[in-house]
Amino acid sequence: MKITLSEKKLSQIKADYELIFIVDKNLNNEFIKDQNEFSFYDYKGSGVLSLNEQKRVYVGIKDLSLSSLRDGVASGLRAISAFKISSVKMASYFRDDADKMSFLALSEGAILGLYSYQKYKSEKKEQNIKELIISTQSYTKQKPKNKKALLGLEYGTIIAQATNTARDMVNETPQNYTPKRMAKDAMDLSEQIPSIKCEILDEKELQKQKMGALLAVGQASPNPPRLIHLSYKGASNALKIVIVGKGVTYDTGGLSLKPSDYMLTMKADKSGAIAALNAIRAAALLKLPFEIHAVLGAVENAIGSKAYKPDDVLISHSKLSIEIKNTDAEGRLVLADALSWAQENIKPDLIIDIATLTGACVVGLGEYTSGILGNNYDLQSEFYKLSKASGEFFSILEFNEHLRELLKSDIADISNAANTRYGGSLTAGLFLDKFIKDEYKDRWLHLDIAGPAYVNKAWGVNPSGASGAGVRALVHYFLGLDNLIQDGKDIVISPLKQKIAKKSPNKKAIK
Ligand code: BES
Ligand code: ZN
Ligand code: ZN
C-alpha cells in the first residue's frame, strides 16, 4: 500500500474511488456531492455510505482528532476493499496544530485497516487497493506543510507496518510459532537492520544462568525456551530503555489446565514479546535517538509428565524462591527471570515490561484497554499522556500495601498466585515488583495488554485476530519522549548516569 501526497486539486487527481469524511455530521462542504443519495438512503452523516455508481465512499467522523482520522480512513477503505479498484483519493484533513500527526494517523489507519491474515486460506482474497492519494486541498482550506505531511506519512507507514508484522507473528499458529521461531524472527530482524543486534540464550545457557522460574514454565514442552536479547543503538544514547516481553508461545495453563473456551486464542500469549520486537524494529527504522533493548522470554506452557506442578518451589534467577500455587500464572514467572536478567546485564535508565498477563485486567478494564502499573505515578501518567497519540487505550492502576499481603507464602519467599481473585492485575504486578531492584523501583512500568492483544470482533483499526497491541503505544511514547527532550522540557526519568553524577557532589557537600 503506497500513500502519496499530491499538490493537485482533488478533482484533477485520477483515482478509481474517492473517500470523503463528514465531520461532525456537517453535510455542507465542498467535497460532498451526493445530497440526493443521502436522502434516498436516509444517511445523516454517521457511519459509512459507499455509492458504487458515483465511486465515492462517505465516512462520518466525530471530529478531526487523530483517533477519528485513523479509525475513519480504516473503516472507509475496509468498506470498499473487496471492489476491483486499485487507487483511492481523498482530501487532507487536519487541525492547525497537528498536521504531521494527522498525516501520520491517516497512513496508520489505511495500512492497519486493510490488514487481513490469509496465510491458511486456500483462496486468498487479493488486496486490490494499492494506492491512497491525499490531495493537499484540505477540509479546513489550510494547506498542509508538505515537509511535515510527508514526514507524517513516512512515520505512520513505518509504525503501521511494524504493527502488521506483529499481527502476522501473533496470528501464526502455535504449532509453528515456537520459542525457536521467535528467536529466528529476532535474528532475521538483526540481519535486515544493521543497527539492531541480537543475542539468543538457549536452554543450556538458561540453565547455566539459573533461570529457574522461566525454565520451569517450559519444562513440559518439546519446544525448548529461549531468552532473546535485541538491542538498537541510535545516534544519541540520551536514554537507555529496555522492554521486557512475555513470549508464551502457547498457554495451556499447564497442570492447572485452562478450560477449552479459555485456552482458545492463547497463541496470542506471546503478544508482549512480539510487541517489544516490533517496537524496536520501528524505533530503528525511525532512527530514534535512544538506546533501546528488548528482552523476550520465549517459552511454551505445556502439560505432560515433566510439567512443573502446583506445590513446587522454584528458585528464580534472582535467588528468590517462589511457591507455585497455580501453573496458569506462568507469565509472571517468565517475566521475573527476564526482568532480573535485564536489570543485571543491561543496566537501563527505564524498564518497561509488556505482557498479556491477567484475565483480571480484561474483566476490570474491558477488551479495548490495557493497564499501566508501577510504583511511580508520574511515570505512569507520562506514559498515559504520550502514548495517547497512538490511539491505543490505557488506564492507570495503582498498587497498595494491603494487596502485597496476598502473595505471602508459608514455605517460600513469595507465591505466584494470590489467594483471592480480586485485584488480580494488581497482585500480578506486585509479584513482578518483588523482582525489581530498589534502584529501579520508580523506573519501571508494567503494561498488561491482555484485553486488546486479541480481537474477537473487529473494532477501530483492528480486524478480528491479533491487533499488534503495544507496538504503536511504545513507539508513540518514545516519539513523545524525544519531542520533550528536543524542546528542552523535563521528562520523568533522567538518565541514571546523570542522576548518579548529580548526587555525588551533594554527598560530599553534606560531609
Ligand atoms: N495468559 C493468561 C492471561 C490472559 C487471560 C491473557 C485472558 C489474555 C486473555 C495468564 O497466563 C493467566 O492465565 N493468568 C491467570 C492468573 C491466575 C491463575 C492467578 C488468570 O488471569 O486467570
Ligand atoms: Zn496462564
Ligand atoms: Zn499466560
XYZ file of C-alpha atoms and ligand atoms in Angstrom:
535
model
C 0.000 0.000 0.000
C 1.524 3.273 -1.179
C 0.376 6.559 0.323
C 1.260 9.675 -1.638
C 0.694 13.400 -1.343
C -0.466 15.327 -4.400
C -0.366 19.090 -4.980
C -3.237 18.702 -7.452
C -6.797 19.615 -6.613
C -8.918 16.627 -5.714
C -10.965 16.889 -8.935
C -7.795 16.721 -11.029
C -6.451 13.579 -9.401
C -7.180 10.350 -11.280
C -8.230 7.544 -8.980
C -10.748 4.685 -9.004
C -12.630 5.847 -5.908
C -12.874 8.815 -3.575
C -13.056 8.802 0.235
C -14.832 11.707 1.899
C -15.122 12.443 5.588
C -18.247 14.008 7.016
C -17.015 15.815 10.092
C -19.481 16.148 12.966
C -22.464 15.495 10.648
C -21.715 18.685 8.694
C -23.243 17.858 5.316
C -22.378 21.148 3.679
C -18.847 21.284 2.409
C -17.221 21.403 -0.986
C -16.394 17.670 -1.072
C -19.955 16.471 -0.617
C -21.784 15.992 -3.889
C -24.443 13.385 -3.237
C -27.164 15.055 -1.163
C -29.903 13.272 -3.156
C -28.459 9.864 -2.454
C -28.120 10.810 1.222
C -31.836 11.416 1.492
C -32.616 8.259 -0.531
C -30.513 6.128 1.830
C -31.552 8.219 4.851
C -27.861 8.832 5.522
C -27.315 11.592 8.067
C -23.538 11.635 8.214
C -22.665 8.926 10.684
C -21.271 5.530 9.716
C -20.147 4.554 6.221
C -22.038 5.010 2.948
C -20.473 3.657 -0.226
C -22.003 4.895 -3.504
C -20.751 2.481 -6.103
C -22.045 4.324 -9.148
C -20.555 7.621 -8.063
C -17.393 5.855 -6.900
C -17.471 7.724 -3.623
C -17.412 6.439 -0.049
C -18.531 8.724 2.791
C -17.386 8.194 6.365
C -18.877 10.075 9.297
C -16.288 11.127 11.875
C -16.878 12.965 15.134
C -14.022 15.464 14.845
C -10.532 15.904 13.401
C -8.803 14.118 16.296
C -6.083 11.626 15.451
C -8.262 8.696 16.532
C -11.183 9.825 14.374
C -8.956 10.227 11.317
C -7.244 6.892 11.883
C -10.417 4.908 12.506
C -12.298 6.790 9.783
C -9.886 6.042 6.984
C -9.696 2.408 8.156
C -13.451 1.877 8.032
C -13.812 3.743 4.720
C -11.145 1.683 2.974
C -12.403 -1.554 4.521
C -15.887 -0.885 3.133
C -14.549 -0.772 -0.445
C -11.623 -3.172 -0.138
C -13.412 -6.027 -1.901
C -14.072 -3.926 -5.016
C -11.840 -4.152 -8.067
C -10.232 -0.778 -7.506
C -6.560 -0.056 -7.123
C -6.431 3.615 -6.166
C -8.348 5.865 -3.796
C -8.085 9.640 -3.409
C -9.046 11.905 -0.549
C -8.608 15.485 0.671
C -6.336 16.497 3.558
C -7.958 16.595 6.960
C -6.001 18.106 9.840
C -6.184 20.505 12.754
C -3.989 23.609 12.558
C -1.654 22.373 15.247
C -1.357 18.800 14.146
C -0.514 18.450 10.510
C 2.369 15.987 10.862
C 0.481 13.847 13.359
C -2.718 13.944 11.287
C -0.944 12.572 8.224
C 0.695 10.011 10.458
C -2.741 8.937 11.700
C -4.174 8.771 8.154
C -1.390 6.487 6.937
C -1.637 4.329 10.063
C -5.389 3.983 9.558
C -5.040 2.995 5.895
C -2.354 0.363 6.449
C -3.796 -1.055 9.668
C -7.376 -1.047 8.381
C -6.635 -3.057 5.245
C -4.735 -5.792 7.079
C -6.018 -9.331 6.846
C -4.405 -12.650 7.721
C -4.820 -15.078 4.848
C -1.886 -17.450 5.167
C -4.008 -20.549 5.711
C -6.805 -19.757 3.234
C -6.687 -21.780 0.013
C -8.440 -18.968 -1.797
C -6.703 -15.766 -0.866
C -8.565 -12.506 -1.309
C -6.168 -10.151 -3.012
C -5.700 -6.668 -1.620
C -6.864 -4.580 -4.583
C -6.252 -1.131 -3.161
C -2.610 -0.371 -3.843
C -2.537 3.406 -3.547
C -4.037 6.176 -1.447
C -3.509 9.656 -2.880
C -4.015 12.524 -0.464
C -4.561 15.926 -2.076
C -3.108 18.986 -0.343
C -6.524 20.566 -0.969
C -7.867 20.480 2.541
C -11.089 20.371 4.511
C -10.050 23.356 6.624
C -8.881 25.216 3.488
C -5.411 25.483 5.001
C -2.614 23.909 3.011
C -0.591 21.365 4.943
C 3.131 21.974 5.121
C 4.456 19.479 2.606
C 7.546 18.504 4.527
C 5.630 17.834 7.713
C 2.875 15.959 5.895
C 5.373 13.728 4.092
C 7.235 13.037 7.312
C 3.931 12.139 8.968
C 3.085 9.708 6.162
C 6.541 8.137 6.417
C 6.355 7.722 10.201
C 2.822 6.357 10.061
C 3.804 3.850 7.391
C 6.748 2.558 9.434
C 4.705 2.268 12.630
C 1.731 0.614 10.926
C 3.894 -1.860 9.005
C 5.658 -2.849 12.234
C 2.217 -3.344 13.817
C 1.080 -5.507 10.889
C 4.240 -7.592 11.182
C 3.403 -8.074 14.870
C -0.117 -9.162 13.857
C 1.310 -11.708 11.388
C 3.575 -13.165 14.065
C 0.890 -13.371 16.748
C -1.646 -14.824 14.284
C 0.812 -17.572 13.308
C -0.291 -20.867 14.818
C 1.231 -22.340 17.971
C 2.449 -25.494 16.214
C 4.612 -23.263 14.000
C 5.332 -20.311 16.246
C 7.618 -21.859 18.874
C 10.286 -20.155 21.024
C 12.863 -21.191 18.391
C 10.806 -19.500 15.708
C 10.678 -16.287 17.750
C 14.461 -16.468 18.089
C 14.759 -16.894 14.318
C 12.498 -13.899 13.689
C 14.675 -11.836 16.048
C 17.862 -12.992 14.281
C 16.331 -12.194 10.887
C 15.431 -8.710 12.131
C 19.037 -8.065 13.175
C 20.180 -9.212 9.732
C 17.698 -6.920 7.974
C 18.519 -3.834 10.043
C 22.230 -3.332 10.751
C 21.643 -1.047 13.769
C 19.905 -3.948 15.576
C 21.947 -6.663 17.286
C 20.605 -9.985 18.506
C 21.781 -12.458 21.126
C 19.984 -15.736 21.879
C 20.274 -17.730 25.106
C 19.270 -21.375 24.520
C 18.058 -23.799 27.187
C 21.589 -24.854 28.169
C 22.666 -21.258 28.668
C 19.465 -20.581 30.619
C 20.313 -23.493 32.908
C 23.839 -22.131 33.399
C 22.344 -18.782 34.285
C 19.979 -20.463 36.761
C 16.775 -19.109 35.235
C 14.754 -21.497 37.421
C 11.386 -19.768 37.036
C 11.411 -19.392 33.252
C 12.797 -22.905 32.752
C 10.097 -24.482 34.947
C 7.340 -22.989 32.783
C 8.872 -24.534 29.673
C 9.915 -27.915 31.037
C 6.960 -29.972 29.778
C 7.207 -28.722 26.218
C 9.086 -30.407 23.363
C 9.825 -26.848 22.190
C 12.605 -25.584 24.471
C 12.639 -21.992 25.748
C 14.798 -19.111 24.554
C 15.755 -15.759 26.026
C 16.116 -13.291 23.196
C 18.038 -10.045 23.577
C 17.694 -7.430 20.836
C 19.431 -4.084 21.050
C 19.351 -0.931 18.987
C 21.723 1.963 19.407
C 20.530 5.266 17.973
C 22.737 8.247 17.193
C 22.458 9.515 20.754
C 22.318 7.370 23.853
C 20.490 10.062 25.843
C 18.345 7.330 27.319
C 18.742 3.576 27.667
C 15.390 1.820 27.674
C 14.676 -1.886 27.970
C 11.390 -3.514 27.021
C 10.840 -6.934 28.558
C 8.189 -9.014 26.808
C 6.153 -12.071 27.818
C 6.529 -14.500 24.951
C 4.437 -17.513 25.962
C 4.001 -19.101 22.538
C 1.108 -21.147 23.899
C -0.559 -21.055 27.298
C -2.479 -24.246 28.057
C -2.440 -23.231 31.721
C -0.114 -26.165 32.462
C -1.364 -28.700 35.027
C -3.751 -26.013 36.330
C -5.232 -26.594 32.878
C -7.388 -23.916 31.273
C -10.948 -24.900 30.298
C -11.208 -25.265 26.468
C -13.050 -21.987 25.954
C -10.353 -20.052 27.772
C -7.481 -21.862 26.081
C -8.649 -20.813 22.631
C -6.705 -17.730 21.426
C -3.813 -18.429 23.802
C -1.452 -18.360 20.819
C -1.752 -14.625 21.498
C 0.016 -15.047 24.853
C 3.234 -14.120 23.060
C 1.876 -10.664 22.186
C 4.032 -8.752 24.695
C 7.285 -10.170 23.333
C 6.148 -9.647 19.754
C 5.184 -6.034 20.541
C 8.661 -5.423 22.002
C 10.341 -6.975 18.954
C 8.366 -4.841 16.524
C 8.623 -1.650 18.587
C 12.399 -1.985 18.306
C 12.026 -2.569 14.558
C 10.038 0.672 14.198
C 12.405 2.598 16.526
C 15.374 1.579 14.372
C 13.627 2.456 11.099
C 12.602 5.823 12.568
C 16.217 6.281 13.719
C 15.120 7.291 17.222
C 17.982 8.801 19.228
C 17.824 6.311 22.118
C 19.436 3.045 23.066
C 16.609 0.525 23.144
C 16.812 -3.111 24.209
C 14.197 -5.834 24.052
C 14.423 -8.921 26.246
C 11.940 -11.589 25.235
C 11.116 -14.596 27.384
C 10.004 -17.169 24.811
C 8.521 -20.337 26.294
C 5.600 -22.727 25.868
C 3.414 -23.517 28.886
C 2.501 -27.139 28.092
C 1.248 -30.135 30.080
C 2.848 -33.550 30.407
C 4.722 -35.749 32.852
C 7.591 -33.291 33.018
C 5.365 -30.331 33.782
C 6.014 -28.122 36.812
C 3.359 -28.541 39.452
C 1.276 -26.605 41.948
C 3.199 -27.020 45.259
C 6.598 -26.904 43.525
C 9.037 -24.308 44.835
C 11.218 -22.693 42.165
C 14.465 -20.815 42.676
C 14.464 -17.821 40.365
C 17.464 -16.166 38.717
C 17.350 -13.532 41.487
C 17.645 -16.406 44.043
C 14.214 -15.603 45.495
C 12.138 -18.750 45.993
C 8.633 -18.979 44.532
C 5.853 -21.290 45.712
C 3.712 -22.386 42.774
C 0.034 -22.163 43.596
C -1.201 -22.116 40.016
C 0.743 -23.140 36.892
C -1.510 -20.881 34.809
C 0.120 -17.849 36.460
C 3.188 -18.575 34.309
C 3.717 -15.219 32.616
C 4.912 -13.583 35.826
C 7.476 -16.388 36.291
C 8.874 -15.845 32.811
C 8.946 -12.076 33.370
C 10.527 -12.379 36.834
C 13.622 -14.042 35.375
C 13.696 -11.881 32.252
C 13.391 -8.707 34.377
C 16.202 -9.842 36.704
C 18.411 -10.669 33.731
C 17.713 -7.295 32.100
C 18.490 -5.283 35.250
C 21.700 -7.215 35.818
C 23.030 -7.237 32.253
C 21.718 -4.056 30.643
C 21.522 -1.537 33.489
C 18.949 0.635 31.719
C 17.550 4.033 32.723
C 13.996 2.772 32.284
C 12.406 -0.692 32.239
C 9.041 -1.389 30.660
C 7.584 -4.860 30.660
C 4.691 -5.739 28.410
C 2.531 -8.829 28.724
C -0.836 -10.477 28.263
C -0.613 -11.112 31.979
C -4.050 -11.409 33.552
C -7.641 -12.247 32.712
C -8.467 -9.886 35.592
C -7.240 -6.949 33.502
C -9.776 -7.845 30.799
C -12.538 -8.163 33.385
C -11.590 -4.867 35.013
C -10.847 -2.668 32.007
C -12.634 -4.395 29.125
C -11.288 -5.730 25.852
C -10.164 -2.375 24.482
C -7.968 -1.094 27.298
C -4.545 -2.007 28.681
C -3.331 -1.371 32.230
C -0.344 0.767 33.220
C 1.095 -0.403 36.550
C 4.160 0.642 38.520
C 5.411 2.476 41.597
C 5.846 5.910 40.039
C 2.568 7.662 39.303
C 4.320 10.443 37.376
C 5.957 7.894 35.097
C 2.627 6.081 34.620
C 0.969 9.420 33.745
C 3.730 10.326 31.340
C 3.262 7.024 29.522
C -0.503 7.542 29.568
C -0.231 11.023 28.032
C 2.473 10.361 25.464
C 1.042 7.074 24.221
C -2.377 8.709 23.651
C -1.375 9.796 20.145
C -1.216 6.092 19.227
C -4.961 5.629 19.594
C -4.428 2.685 21.962
C -6.423 2.851 25.193
C -4.744 2.691 28.602
C -5.806 3.083 32.205
C -3.571 3.652 35.227
C -3.859 1.081 38.010
C -2.341 1.827 41.436
C -0.792 -0.589 43.922
C -1.413 -0.507 47.657
C 0.339 -2.254 50.510
C -2.640 -4.395 51.562
C -2.529 -6.277 48.275
C 1.087 -7.290 48.825
C -0.021 -9.434 51.803
C -1.955 -11.667 49.407
C 1.217 -13.035 47.812
C 2.788 -14.242 51.068
C 3.849 -17.871 51.086
C 4.230 -20.196 54.069
C 7.187 -22.030 52.631
C 8.852 -19.703 50.094
C 9.689 -16.007 49.654
C 6.573 -15.349 47.581
C 3.783 -17.324 45.929
C 2.944 -16.962 42.260
C -0.787 -16.523 42.729
C -2.791 -14.621 45.313
C -5.352 -16.487 47.404
C -8.192 -14.358 46.029
C -9.349 -13.489 42.515
C -9.966 -9.879 43.472
C -7.401 -7.362 42.228
C -5.728 -9.975 40.024
C -3.929 -7.480 37.771
C -2.510 -5.583 40.722
C -1.337 -8.691 42.558
C 0.324 -9.913 39.337
C 2.050 -6.509 39.089
C 3.126 -6.725 42.736
C 4.592 -10.162 42.099
C 6.774 -8.596 39.367
C 7.669 -5.733 41.706
C 9.367 -8.270 44.010
C 11.915 -8.818 41.215
C 12.584 -5.125 40.609
C 15.713 -3.930 42.417
C 15.496 -0.879 44.678
C 17.268 1.447 42.249
C 14.723 0.557 39.554
C 11.538 0.681 41.652
C 10.453 4.054 40.273
C 11.977 3.497 36.809
C 9.734 0.575 35.961
C 6.390 0.279 34.171
C 4.327 -2.859 33.700
C 1.847 -2.868 30.790
C -0.891 -5.509 30.864
C -2.227 -5.857 27.293
C -4.360 -8.980 27.943
C -7.540 -7.215 26.737
C -6.645 -5.605 23.405
C -3.955 -8.075 22.219
C -6.514 -10.355 20.599
C -9.677 -9.072 18.927
C -12.813 -11.202 18.913
C -14.975 -8.746 16.990
C -13.392 -6.110 14.705
C -13.163 -2.592 16.174
C -11.372 0.643 15.226
C -8.388 -0.184 13.031
C -8.433 -3.824 14.145
C -9.842 -6.727 12.157
C -10.521 -9.854 14.230
C -7.415 -11.721 15.387
C -4.146 -10.266 16.635
C -4.178 -6.461 16.995
C -0.474 -5.756 17.398
C -1.335 -4.032 20.701
C 1.570 -2.252 22.323
C 3.658 -1.578 19.207
C 2.065 1.784 18.467
C 1.815 2.780 22.132
C 5.507 2.085 22.768
C 6.694 3.865 19.637
C 4.482 6.906 20.246
C 5.754 7.019 23.834
C 9.346 7.066 22.558
C 8.481 9.727 19.967
C 6.828 11.794 22.712
C 9.894 11.499 24.972
C 12.116 12.549 22.079
C 9.914 15.603 21.410
C 10.054 16.657 25.067
C 13.844 16.283 25.144
C 14.187 18.215 21.859
C 12.057 21.022 23.308
C 14.309 21.173 26.359
C 11.484 20.012 28.638
C 11.874 17.659 31.597
C 10.989 14.012 31.344
C 10.130 11.956 34.416
C 13.138 9.658 34.302
C 16.517 11.236 33.953
C 19.329 9.030 32.697
C 20.826 7.047 35.593
C 24.386 8.159 34.797
C 23.453 11.813 35.180
C 21.465 11.167 38.328
C 24.392 9.448 39.966
C 26.772 12.195 38.807
C 24.402 14.832 40.209
C 24.069 13.066 43.536
C 27.741 12.620 44.367
C 28.842 16.278 44.752
C 25.902 16.834 47.114
C 27.014 13.946 49.272
C 30.463 15.483 49.519
C 28.966 18.851 50.413
C 26.949 17.321 53.256
C 30.029 15.587 54.632
N -2.269 -15.662 29.650
C -3.107 -15.569 30.769
C -3.824 -14.223 30.894
C -4.841 -13.882 29.828
C -6.176 -14.180 30.013
C -4.457 -13.240 28.676
C -7.103 -13.837 29.047
C -5.379 -12.903 27.704
C -6.708 -13.200 27.894
C -2.298 -15.758 32.066
O -1.179 -16.572 31.952
C -3.220 -16.386 33.076
O -3.756 -17.405 32.799
N -3.400 -15.746 34.208
C -4.272 -16.212 35.229
C -3.640 -15.934 36.572
C -4.317 -16.607 37.724
C -4.166 -18.099 37.637
C -3.693 -16.098 39.005
C -5.608 -15.500 35.105
O -5.606 -14.322 34.760
O -6.631 -16.128 35.304
Zn -1.573 -18.645 32.159
Zn -0.287 -16.619 30.045
